[in-house]
PDB file of C-alpha atoms and ligand atoms in Angstrom:
ATOM      1  CA  MET A 428    -201.178-100.893   9.189  1.00  0.00           C
ATOM      2  CA  ARG A 429    -201.996-104.055   7.154  1.00  0.00           C
ATOM      3  CA  PHE A 430    -205.538-104.709   6.177  1.00  0.00           C
ATOM      4  CA  THR A 431    -206.655-106.782   3.303  1.00  0.00           C
ATOM      5  CA  VAL A 432    -210.205-106.777   1.648  1.00  0.00           C
ATOM      6  CA  ALA A 433    -210.704-109.882  -0.587  1.00  0.00           C
ATOM      7  CA  ILE A 434    -213.585-109.374  -3.123  1.00  0.00           C
ATOM      8  CA  ASP A 435    -214.527-112.379  -5.215  1.00  0.00           C
ATOM      9  CA  GLY A 436    -217.312-113.266  -7.619  1.00  0.00           C
ATOM     10  CA  PRO A 437    -218.107-113.946 -11.191  1.00  0.00           C
ATOM     11  CA  ALA A 438    -217.655-111.641 -14.233  1.00  0.00           C
ATOM     12  CA  ALA A 439    -219.718-108.322 -14.014  1.00  0.00           C
ATOM     13  CA  ALA A 440    -221.156-108.897 -10.642  1.00  0.00           C
ATOM     14  CA  GLY A 441    -219.844-105.463  -9.401  1.00  0.00           C
ATOM     15  CA  LYS A 442    -216.538-106.425  -7.734  1.00  0.00           C
ATOM     16  CA  GLY A 443    -214.656-103.655  -9.621  1.00  0.00           C
ATOM     17  CA  THR A 444    -216.994-100.836  -8.709  1.00  0.00           C
ATOM     18  CA  ILE A 445    -217.102-101.925  -5.070  1.00  0.00           C
ATOM     19  CA  SER A 446    -213.309-102.402  -4.979  1.00  0.00           C
ATOM     20  CA  ARG A 447    -212.593 -98.994  -6.477  1.00  0.00           C
ATOM     21  CA  VAL A 448    -215.011 -97.214  -3.920  1.00  0.00           C
ATOM     22  CA  LEU A 449    -213.470 -98.853  -0.977  1.00  0.00           C
ATOM     23  CA  ALA A 450    -209.919 -98.077  -2.094  1.00  0.00           C
ATOM     24  CA  ARG A 451    -210.896 -94.501  -2.433  1.00  0.00           C
ATOM     25  CA  ARG A 452    -212.967 -94.240   0.758  1.00  0.00           C
ATOM     26  CA  PHE A 453    -210.352 -95.992   3.100  1.00  0.00           C
ATOM     27  CA  GLY A 454    -207.136 -95.133   1.138  1.00  0.00           C
ATOM     28  CA  PHE A 455    -206.330 -98.750   0.304  1.00  0.00           C
ATOM     29  CA  ALA A 456    -204.216 -99.664  -2.739  1.00  0.00           C
ATOM     30  CA  HIS A 457    -206.332-101.648  -5.248  1.00  0.00           C
ATOM     31  CA  LEU A 458    -205.397-104.546  -7.417  1.00  0.00           C
ATOM     32  CA  ASP A 459    -207.829-105.945 -10.040  1.00  0.00           C
ATOM     33  CA  THR A 460    -206.397-109.370 -10.310  1.00  0.00           C
ATOM     34  CA  GLY A 461    -208.309-110.303 -13.487  1.00  0.00           C
ATOM     35  CA  LEU A 462    -206.034-107.757 -15.273  1.00  0.00           C
ATOM     36  CA  LEU A 463    -202.990-110.093 -14.513  1.00  0.00           C
ATOM     37  CA  TYR A 464    -204.763-113.051 -16.363  1.00  0.00           C
ATOM     38  CA  ARG A 465    -206.034-110.782 -19.090  1.00  0.00           C
ATOM     39  CA  ALA A 466    -202.535-109.602 -19.658  1.00  0.00           C
ATOM     40  CA  VAL A 467    -201.257-113.223 -19.934  1.00  0.00           C
ATOM     41  CA  GLY A 468    -204.363-114.031 -22.140  1.00  0.00           C
ATOM     42  CA  LYS A 469    -203.462-111.155 -24.483  1.00  0.00           C
ATOM     43  CA  ARG A 470    -199.806-112.199 -24.746  1.00  0.00           C
ATOM     44  CA  VAL A 471    -201.001-115.763 -25.418  1.00  0.00           C
ATOM     45  CA  MET A 472    -203.376-114.478 -28.207  1.00  0.00           C
ATOM     46  CA  GLY A 473    -200.019-112.870 -29.602  1.00  0.00           C
ATOM     47  CA  GLY A 474    -198.310-116.228 -29.727  1.00  0.00           C
ATOM     48  CA  ASP A 475    -196.592-116.497 -26.426  1.00  0.00           C
ATOM     49  CA  ASP A 476    -196.409-119.666 -24.241  1.00  0.00           C
ATOM     50  CA  PRO A 477    -198.801-118.959 -21.300  1.00  0.00           C
ATOM     51  CA  LEU A 478    -196.269-120.086 -18.678  1.00  0.00           C
ATOM     52  CA  VAL A 479    -193.560-117.901 -20.219  1.00  0.00           C
ATOM     53  CA  ALA A 480    -196.006-114.867 -20.313  1.00  0.00           C
ATOM     54  CA  ALA A 481    -197.221-115.376 -16.694  1.00  0.00           C
ATOM     55  CA  ARG A 482    -193.561-115.553 -15.570  1.00  0.00           C
ATOM     56  CA  SER A 483    -192.495-112.351 -17.321  1.00  0.00           C
ATOM     57  CA  LEU A 484    -195.319-109.974 -17.117  1.00  0.00           C
ATOM     58  CA  THR A 485    -194.444-106.404 -17.265  1.00  0.00           C
ATOM     59  CA  ALA A 486    -196.117-103.141 -16.396  1.00  0.00           C
ATOM     60  CA  ALA A 487    -196.498-102.620 -20.207  1.00  0.00           C
ATOM     61  CA  ASP A 488    -198.447-105.866 -20.415  1.00  0.00           C
ATOM     62  CA  LEU A 489    -200.723-104.596 -17.799  1.00  0.00           C
ATOM     63  CA  ALA A 490    -201.401-101.428 -19.642  1.00  0.00           C
ATOM     64  CA  ALA A 491    -201.711-103.053 -23.112  1.00  0.00           C
ATOM     65  CA  PRO A 492    -204.735-101.737 -25.182  1.00  0.00           C
ATOM     66  CA  GLY A 493    -207.671-103.952 -25.494  1.00  0.00           C
ATOM     67  CA  LEU A 494    -207.339-105.820 -22.144  1.00  0.00           C
ATOM     68  CA  ARG A 495    -211.022-105.287 -21.587  1.00  0.00           C
ATOM     69  CA  ASP A 496    -212.114-106.811 -24.931  1.00  0.00           C
ATOM     70  CA  PRO A 497    -214.547-109.653 -24.639  1.00  0.00           C
ATOM     71  CA  GLU A 498    -211.985-111.976 -26.586  1.00  0.00           C
ATOM     72  CA  VAL A 499    -209.249-111.152 -24.122  1.00  0.00           C
ATOM     73  CA  ALA A 500    -211.634-112.023 -21.283  1.00  0.00           C
ATOM     74  CA  GLN A 501    -212.047-115.505 -22.847  1.00  0.00           C
ATOM     75  CA  ALA A 502    -208.358-115.903 -23.372  1.00  0.00           C
ATOM     76  CA  ALA A 503    -207.794-114.921 -19.618  1.00  0.00           C
ATOM     77  CA  SER A 504    -210.387-117.581 -18.480  1.00  0.00           C
ATOM     78  CA  ARG A 505    -208.632-120.182 -20.487  1.00  0.00           C
ATOM     79  CA  VAL A 506    -205.055-119.386 -19.381  1.00  0.00           C
ATOM     80  CA  ALA A 507    -206.470-119.362 -15.800  1.00  0.00           C
ATOM     81  CA  VAL A 508    -207.100-123.098 -15.645  1.00  0.00           C
ATOM     82  CA  ILE A 509    -203.429-123.665 -16.026  1.00  0.00           C
ATOM     83  CA  PRO A 510    -202.193-124.403 -12.417  1.00  0.00           C
ATOM     84  CA  GLU A 511    -198.564-123.236 -13.309  1.00  0.00           C
ATOM     85  CA  VAL A 512    -199.820-119.993 -14.582  1.00  0.00           C
ATOM     86  CA  ARG A 513    -201.825-119.326 -11.424  1.00  0.00           C
ATOM     87  CA  ALA A 514    -198.791-120.277  -9.419  1.00  0.00           C
ATOM     88  CA  ALA A 515    -196.644-117.813 -11.179  1.00  0.00           C
ATOM     89  CA  LEU A 516    -199.096-115.028 -10.223  1.00  0.00           C
ATOM     90  CA  VAL A 517    -199.405-115.842  -6.326  1.00  0.00           C
ATOM     91  CA  ASP A 518    -196.439-114.030  -4.999  1.00  0.00           C
ATOM     92  CA  PHE A 519    -197.134-110.702  -6.662  1.00  0.00           C
ATOM     93  CA  GLN A 520    -200.814-110.858  -5.433  1.00  0.00           C
ATOM     94  CA  ARG A 521    -199.749-111.711  -1.767  1.00  0.00           C
ATOM     95  CA  ALA A 522    -197.190-109.061  -1.592  1.00  0.00           C
ATOM     96  CA  PHE A 523    -199.711-106.608  -2.990  1.00  0.00           C
ATOM     97  CA  ALA A 524    -202.258-107.650  -0.211  1.00  0.00           C
ATOM     98  CA  ARG A 525    -199.649-106.684   2.495  1.00  0.00           C
ATOM     99  CA  THR A 526    -199.296-102.985   0.970  1.00  0.00           C
ATOM    100  CA  GLU A 527    -198.764-100.633   4.008  1.00  0.00           C
ATOM    101  CA  GLY A 528    -202.060 -98.750   4.721  1.00  0.00           C
ATOM    102  CA  GLY A 529    -204.426-101.581   3.434  1.00  0.00           C
ATOM    103  CA  ALA A 530    -205.259-103.245   0.140  1.00  0.00           C
ATOM    104  CA  VAL A 531    -208.225-104.383  -1.685  1.00  0.00           C
ATOM    105  CA  LEU A 532    -207.743-107.213  -4.118  1.00  0.00           C
ATOM    106  CA  ASP A 533    -210.728-108.448  -6.363  1.00  0.00           C
ATOM    107  CA  GLY A 534    -210.816-111.727  -8.369  1.00  0.00           C
ATOM    108  CA  ARG A 535    -212.021-115.306  -8.113  1.00  0.00           C
ATOM    109  CA  ASP A 536    -209.757-116.954  -5.605  1.00  0.00           C
ATOM    110  CA  ILE A 537    -208.624-114.027  -3.256  1.00  0.00           C
ATOM    111  CA  GLY A 538    -210.605-115.190  -0.135  1.00  0.00           C
ATOM    112  CA  THR A 539    -210.028-118.952  -0.760  1.00  0.00           C
ATOM    113  CA  VAL A 540    -206.347-119.202  -2.092  1.00  0.00           C
ATOM    114  CA  ILE A 541    -204.376-115.921  -2.326  1.00  0.00           C
ATOM    115  CA  CYS A 542    -205.443-114.276   1.087  1.00  0.00           C
ATOM    116  CA  PRO A 543    -207.297-116.778   3.211  1.00  0.00           C
ATOM    117  CA  GLY A 544    -206.453-114.609   6.261  1.00  0.00           C
ATOM    118  CA  ALA A 545    -208.091-111.443   4.711  1.00  0.00           C
ATOM    119  CA  GLU A 546    -209.748-109.281   7.348  1.00  0.00           C
ATOM    120  CA  VAL A 547    -212.841-108.797   5.177  1.00  0.00           C
ATOM    121  CA  LYS A 548    -213.967-111.223   2.523  1.00  0.00           C
ATOM    122  CA  LEU A 549    -216.882-110.598   0.232  1.00  0.00           C
ATOM    123  CA  PHE A 550    -218.379-112.707  -2.469  1.00  0.00           C
ATOM    124  CA  VAL A 551    -220.293-110.509  -4.906  1.00  0.00           C
ATOM    125  CA  THR A 552    -222.703-112.134  -7.246  1.00  0.00           C
ATOM    126  CA  ALA A 553    -225.757-111.598  -9.443  1.00  0.00           C
ATOM    127  CA  SER A 554    -227.754-113.598 -11.814  1.00  0.00           C
ATOM    128  CA  ALA A 555    -226.289-114.420 -15.148  1.00  0.00           C
ATOM    129  CA  GLU A 556    -228.925-112.404 -16.855  1.00  0.00           C
ATOM    130  CA  VAL A 557    -228.362-109.386 -14.705  1.00  0.00           C
ATOM    131  CA  ARG A 558    -224.509-109.428 -15.171  1.00  0.00           C
ATOM    132  CA  ALA A 559    -224.881-109.906 -18.980  1.00  0.00           C
ATOM    133  CA  ARG A 560    -227.086-106.935 -19.074  1.00  0.00           C
ATOM    134  CA  ARG A 561    -224.570-104.777 -17.262  1.00  0.00           C
ATOM    135  CA  ARG A 562    -221.754-105.941 -19.352  1.00  0.00           C
ATOM    136  CA  TYR A 563    -223.773-105.455 -22.509  1.00  0.00           C
ATOM    137  CA  ASP A 564    -224.372-101.930 -21.343  1.00  0.00           C
ATOM    138  CA  GLU A 565    -220.727-101.242 -20.628  1.00  0.00           C
ATOM    139  CA  ASP A 566    -219.658-102.904 -23.994  1.00  0.00           C
ATOM    140  CA  MET A 567    -222.024-100.770 -25.858  1.00  0.00           C
ATOM    141  CA  ALA A 568    -220.662 -97.541 -24.218  1.00  0.00           C
ATOM    142  CA  ALA A 569    -217.214 -98.829 -25.086  1.00  0.00           C
ATOM    143  CA  GLY A 570    -218.184 -99.305 -28.730  1.00  0.00           C
ATOM    144  CA  HIS A 571    -218.187-103.196 -28.777  1.00  0.00           C
ATOM    145  CA  ALA A 572    -220.713-104.709 -30.980  1.00  0.00           C
ATOM    146  CA  LEU A 573    -221.785-108.097 -29.308  1.00  0.00           C
ATOM    147  CA  SER A 574    -225.397-108.801 -29.079  1.00  0.00           C
ATOM    148  CA  TYR A 575    -226.923-109.319 -25.499  1.00  0.00           C
ATOM    149  CA  ASP A 576    -227.411-112.910 -26.359  1.00  0.00           C
ATOM    150  CA  ASP A 577    -223.657-113.280 -27.217  1.00  0.00           C
ATOM    151  CA  VAL A 578    -222.715-111.521 -24.144  1.00  0.00           C
ATOM    152  CA  LEU A 579    -224.955-113.712 -22.014  1.00  0.00           C
ATOM    153  CA  ALA A 580    -223.343-116.854 -23.748  1.00  0.00           C
ATOM    154  CA  GLU A 581    -219.817-115.397 -22.989  1.00  0.00           C
ATOM    155  CA  VAL A 582    -220.786-114.643 -19.248  1.00  0.00           C
ATOM    156  CA  ARG A 583    -222.098-118.338 -18.966  1.00  0.00           C
ATOM    157  CA  ALA A 584    -218.988-119.901 -20.756  1.00  0.00           C
ATOM    158  CA  ARG A 585    -216.729-117.959 -18.372  1.00  0.00           C
ATOM    159  CA  ASP A 586    -218.714-118.762 -15.288  1.00  0.00           C
ATOM    160  CA  ASP A 587    -218.552-122.577 -16.259  1.00  0.00           C
ATOM    161  CA  ARG A 588    -214.846-122.455 -16.782  1.00  0.00           C
ATOM    162  CA  ASP A 589    -213.984-120.473 -13.737  1.00  0.00           C
ATOM    163  CA  THR A 590    -216.312-122.439 -11.517  1.00  0.00           C
ATOM    164  CA  ASN A 591    -215.328-126.045 -12.779  1.00  0.00           C
ATOM    165  CA  ARG A 592    -211.669-125.742 -13.051  1.00  0.00           C
ATOM    166  CA  ALA A 593    -209.664-128.025 -10.604  1.00  0.00           C
ATOM    167  CA  ASP A 594    -207.282-125.426  -9.302  1.00  0.00           C
ATOM    168  CA  ALA A 595    -208.620-122.434  -7.340  1.00  0.00           C
ATOM    169  CA  PRO A 596    -212.250-122.597  -8.682  1.00  0.00           C
ATOM    170  CA  LEU A 597    -214.498-119.681  -8.250  1.00  0.00           C
ATOM    171  CA  ARG A 598    -216.357-120.283  -4.972  1.00  0.00           C
ATOM    172  CA  PRO A 599    -217.013-118.285  -1.856  1.00  0.00           C
ATOM    173  CA  ALA A 600    -214.713-118.687   1.080  1.00  0.00           C
ATOM    174  CA  GLU A 601    -216.548-120.407   3.999  1.00  0.00           C
ATOM    175  CA  ASP A 602    -216.280-117.044   5.986  1.00  0.00           C
ATOM    176  CA  ALA A 603    -217.037-114.683   3.102  1.00  0.00           C
ATOM    177  CA  VAL A 604    -220.132-112.447   3.243  1.00  0.00           C
ATOM    178  CA  ILE A 605    -222.252-113.031   0.126  1.00  0.00           C
ATOM    179  CA  VAL A 606    -223.516-109.933  -1.429  1.00  0.00           C
ATOM    180  CA  ASP A 607    -226.154-110.603  -4.263  1.00  0.00           C
ATOM    181  CA  THR A 608    -226.488-107.589  -6.321  1.00  0.00           C
ATOM    182  CA  SER A 609    -229.207-108.863  -8.629  1.00  0.00           C
ATOM    183  CA  GLN A 610    -231.771-106.677  -6.835  1.00  0.00           C
ATOM    184  CA  MET A 611    -229.537-104.002  -5.378  1.00  0.00           C
ATOM    185  CA  SER A 612    -228.471-100.790  -6.724  1.00  0.00           C
ATOM    186  CA  VAL A 613    -224.699-100.133  -6.853  1.00  0.00           C
ATOM    187  CA  ASP A 614    -224.961 -97.740  -4.024  1.00  0.00           C
ATOM    188  CA  GLU A 615    -226.610-100.315  -1.799  1.00  0.00           C
ATOM    189  CA  ALA A 616    -223.892-102.828  -2.603  1.00  0.00           C
ATOM    190  CA  VAL A 617    -221.231-100.340  -1.868  1.00  0.00           C
ATOM    191  CA  ALA A 618    -222.736 -99.253   1.447  1.00  0.00           C
ATOM    192  CA  GLU A 619    -223.014-102.947   2.616  1.00  0.00           C
ATOM    193  CA  ALA A 620    -219.221-103.305   1.739  1.00  0.00           C
ATOM    194  CA  VAL A 621    -218.320-100.048   3.574  1.00  0.00           C
ATOM    195  CA  ARG A 622    -220.199-101.241   6.712  1.00  0.00           C
ATOM    196  CA  LEU A 623    -218.370-104.703   6.562  1.00  0.00           C
ATOM    197  CA  VAL A 624    -214.860-102.736   6.373  1.00  0.00           C
ATOM    198  CA  GLU A 625    -215.758-100.381   9.027  1.00  0.00           C
ATOM    199  CA  ALA A 626    -216.801-103.047  11.397  1.00  0.00           C
ATOM    200  CA  ARG A 627    -213.321-104.732  11.080  1.00  0.00           C
ATOM    201  CA  LEU A 628    -211.096-101.591  11.063  1.00  0.00           C
TER     202      LEU A 628
HETATM  203  O1   DC B1896    -212.245-110.333 -13.422  1.00  0.00           O
HETATM  204  P1   DC B1896    -212.033-110.573 -14.878  1.00  0.00           P
HETATM  205  O2   DC B1896    -213.333-110.648 -15.688  1.00  0.00           O
HETATM  206  O3   DC B1896    -211.153-109.460 -15.392  1.00  0.00           O
HETATM  207  O4   DC B1896    -211.326-111.891 -15.051  1.00  0.00           O
HETATM  208  C1   DC B1896    -210.888-112.495 -16.348  1.00  0.00           C
HETATM  209  C2   DC B1896    -210.515-113.896 -16.068  1.00  0.00           C
HETATM  210  O5   DC B1896    -209.452-114.053 -15.249  1.00  0.00           O
HETATM  211  C3   DC B1896    -211.711-114.641 -15.474  1.00  0.00           C
HETATM  212  O6   DC B1896    -212.743-115.214 -16.261  1.00  0.00           O
HETATM  213  C4   DC B1896    -210.985-115.912 -14.806  1.00  0.00           C
HETATM  214  C5   DC B1896    -209.639-115.262 -14.460  1.00  0.00           C
HETATM  215  N1   DC B1896    -209.404-114.899 -13.129  1.00  0.00           N
HETATM  216  C6   DC B1896    -209.038-115.921 -12.339  1.00  0.00           C
HETATM  217  O7   DC B1896    -208.976-117.082 -12.501  1.00  0.00           O
HETATM  218  N2   DC B1896    -208.746-115.492 -10.920  1.00  0.00           N
HETATM  219  C7   DC B1896    -208.717-114.359 -10.540  1.00  0.00           C
HETATM  220  N3   DC B1896    -208.274-113.972  -9.179  1.00  0.00           N
HETATM  221  C8   DC B1896    -209.066-113.305 -11.414  1.00  0.00           C
HETATM  222  C9   DC B1896    -209.278-113.580 -12.733  1.00  0.00           C
END
């Protein structure tokens, strides 16, 4: 059985949580595609050429410490504007999407570029302030020291770069269902996603 769920949206909108729940509930494989860009960004921070890094990513790169750090997020967003970096990561993501038993991929361009034929497409969003608050709370729990205002500035900088790049910009696919989680609990957003998947299975 092949079944692909594409979940796109800006940073800290709730894509990861929704993806993990769907994967567990339906037995789908899950790929957080942001991790690929973060792994490339981290290697570039260590002095590597972006394209060389994108073409030679290893399992160890994807398990490197600190991939969730705010500066790695910015580095990821910067390498993600380079078309050759994006191109180097396409085949892996498409092959993953075809995993027997179903797959959920979350990112920025899954429904538009990577898997335009996905059975279910969600665009999960929320206001920048709500997302910054969530990320700030997560970062605090993880021991990072950025202020709320710094987190909001980072979220906005990343939104701006991810939305305005020429290649595969962040935007909903025409047939994506928009889920705005600004006023929703996580449980409500997850329930909506589960309903959409069940309707297509
Ligand atoms: O989802 P995330 O916050 O881990 O993503 C980090 C950065 O990677 C994001 O700011 C832009 C880039 N990215 C992308 O361009 N395309 C994707 N499919 C996933 C992430």
